[in-house]
XYZ file of C-alpha atoms in Angstrom:
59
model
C 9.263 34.757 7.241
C 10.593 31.339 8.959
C 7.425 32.480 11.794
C 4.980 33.024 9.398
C 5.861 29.543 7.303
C 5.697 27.960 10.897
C 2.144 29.011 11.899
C 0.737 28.019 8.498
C 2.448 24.666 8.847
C 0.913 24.112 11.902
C -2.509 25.182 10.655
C -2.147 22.649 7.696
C -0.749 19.926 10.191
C -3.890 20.163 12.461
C -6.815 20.470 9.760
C -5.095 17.509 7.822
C -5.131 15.249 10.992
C -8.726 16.308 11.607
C -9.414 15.448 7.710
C -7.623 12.053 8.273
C -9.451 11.311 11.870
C -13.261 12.115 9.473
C -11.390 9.375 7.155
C -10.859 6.852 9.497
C -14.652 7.002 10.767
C -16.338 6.946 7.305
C -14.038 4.241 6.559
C -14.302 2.548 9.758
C -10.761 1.954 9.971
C -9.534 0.003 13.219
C -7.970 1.610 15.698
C -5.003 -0.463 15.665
C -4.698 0.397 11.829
C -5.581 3.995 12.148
C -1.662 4.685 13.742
C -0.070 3.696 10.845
C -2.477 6.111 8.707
C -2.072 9.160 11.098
C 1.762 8.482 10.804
C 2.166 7.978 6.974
C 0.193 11.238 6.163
C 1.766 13.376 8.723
C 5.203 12.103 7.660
C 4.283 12.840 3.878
C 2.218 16.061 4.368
C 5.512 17.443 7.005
C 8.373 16.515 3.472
C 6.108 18.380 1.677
C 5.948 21.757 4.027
C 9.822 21.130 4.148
C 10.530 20.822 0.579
C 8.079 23.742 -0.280
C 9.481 25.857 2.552
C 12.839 24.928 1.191
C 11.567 25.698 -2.438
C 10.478 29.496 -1.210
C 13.455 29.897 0.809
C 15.712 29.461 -2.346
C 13.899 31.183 -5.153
């Protein structure tokens, strides 16, 4: 199950980045500010996948 869980994270990892890159370009975000974005949503979107994995893993 841990695989499976693993895969789709990754999946949901890469197509949010790619949603968050479109962002940045419609937005016209700076580059220097667009680090900060890419790292706040892939630090939120990865304690999500953990607490949801966690939430299957105990129910």
């Amino acid at each position: 199950m841990i695989s499976v869980f693993i895969v789709f994270a990754i999946f949901i990892l890469f197509y949010v980045n790619k949603m968050t890159n479109s962002l940045c370009i419609q937005k016209e975000i700076p580059e220097e500010n667009q680090h900060k974005v890419f790292r706040t949503i892939n630090v939120l979107i990865t304690i999500l996948l953990i607490s949801s994995y966690l939430e299957i893993l105990y129910t």
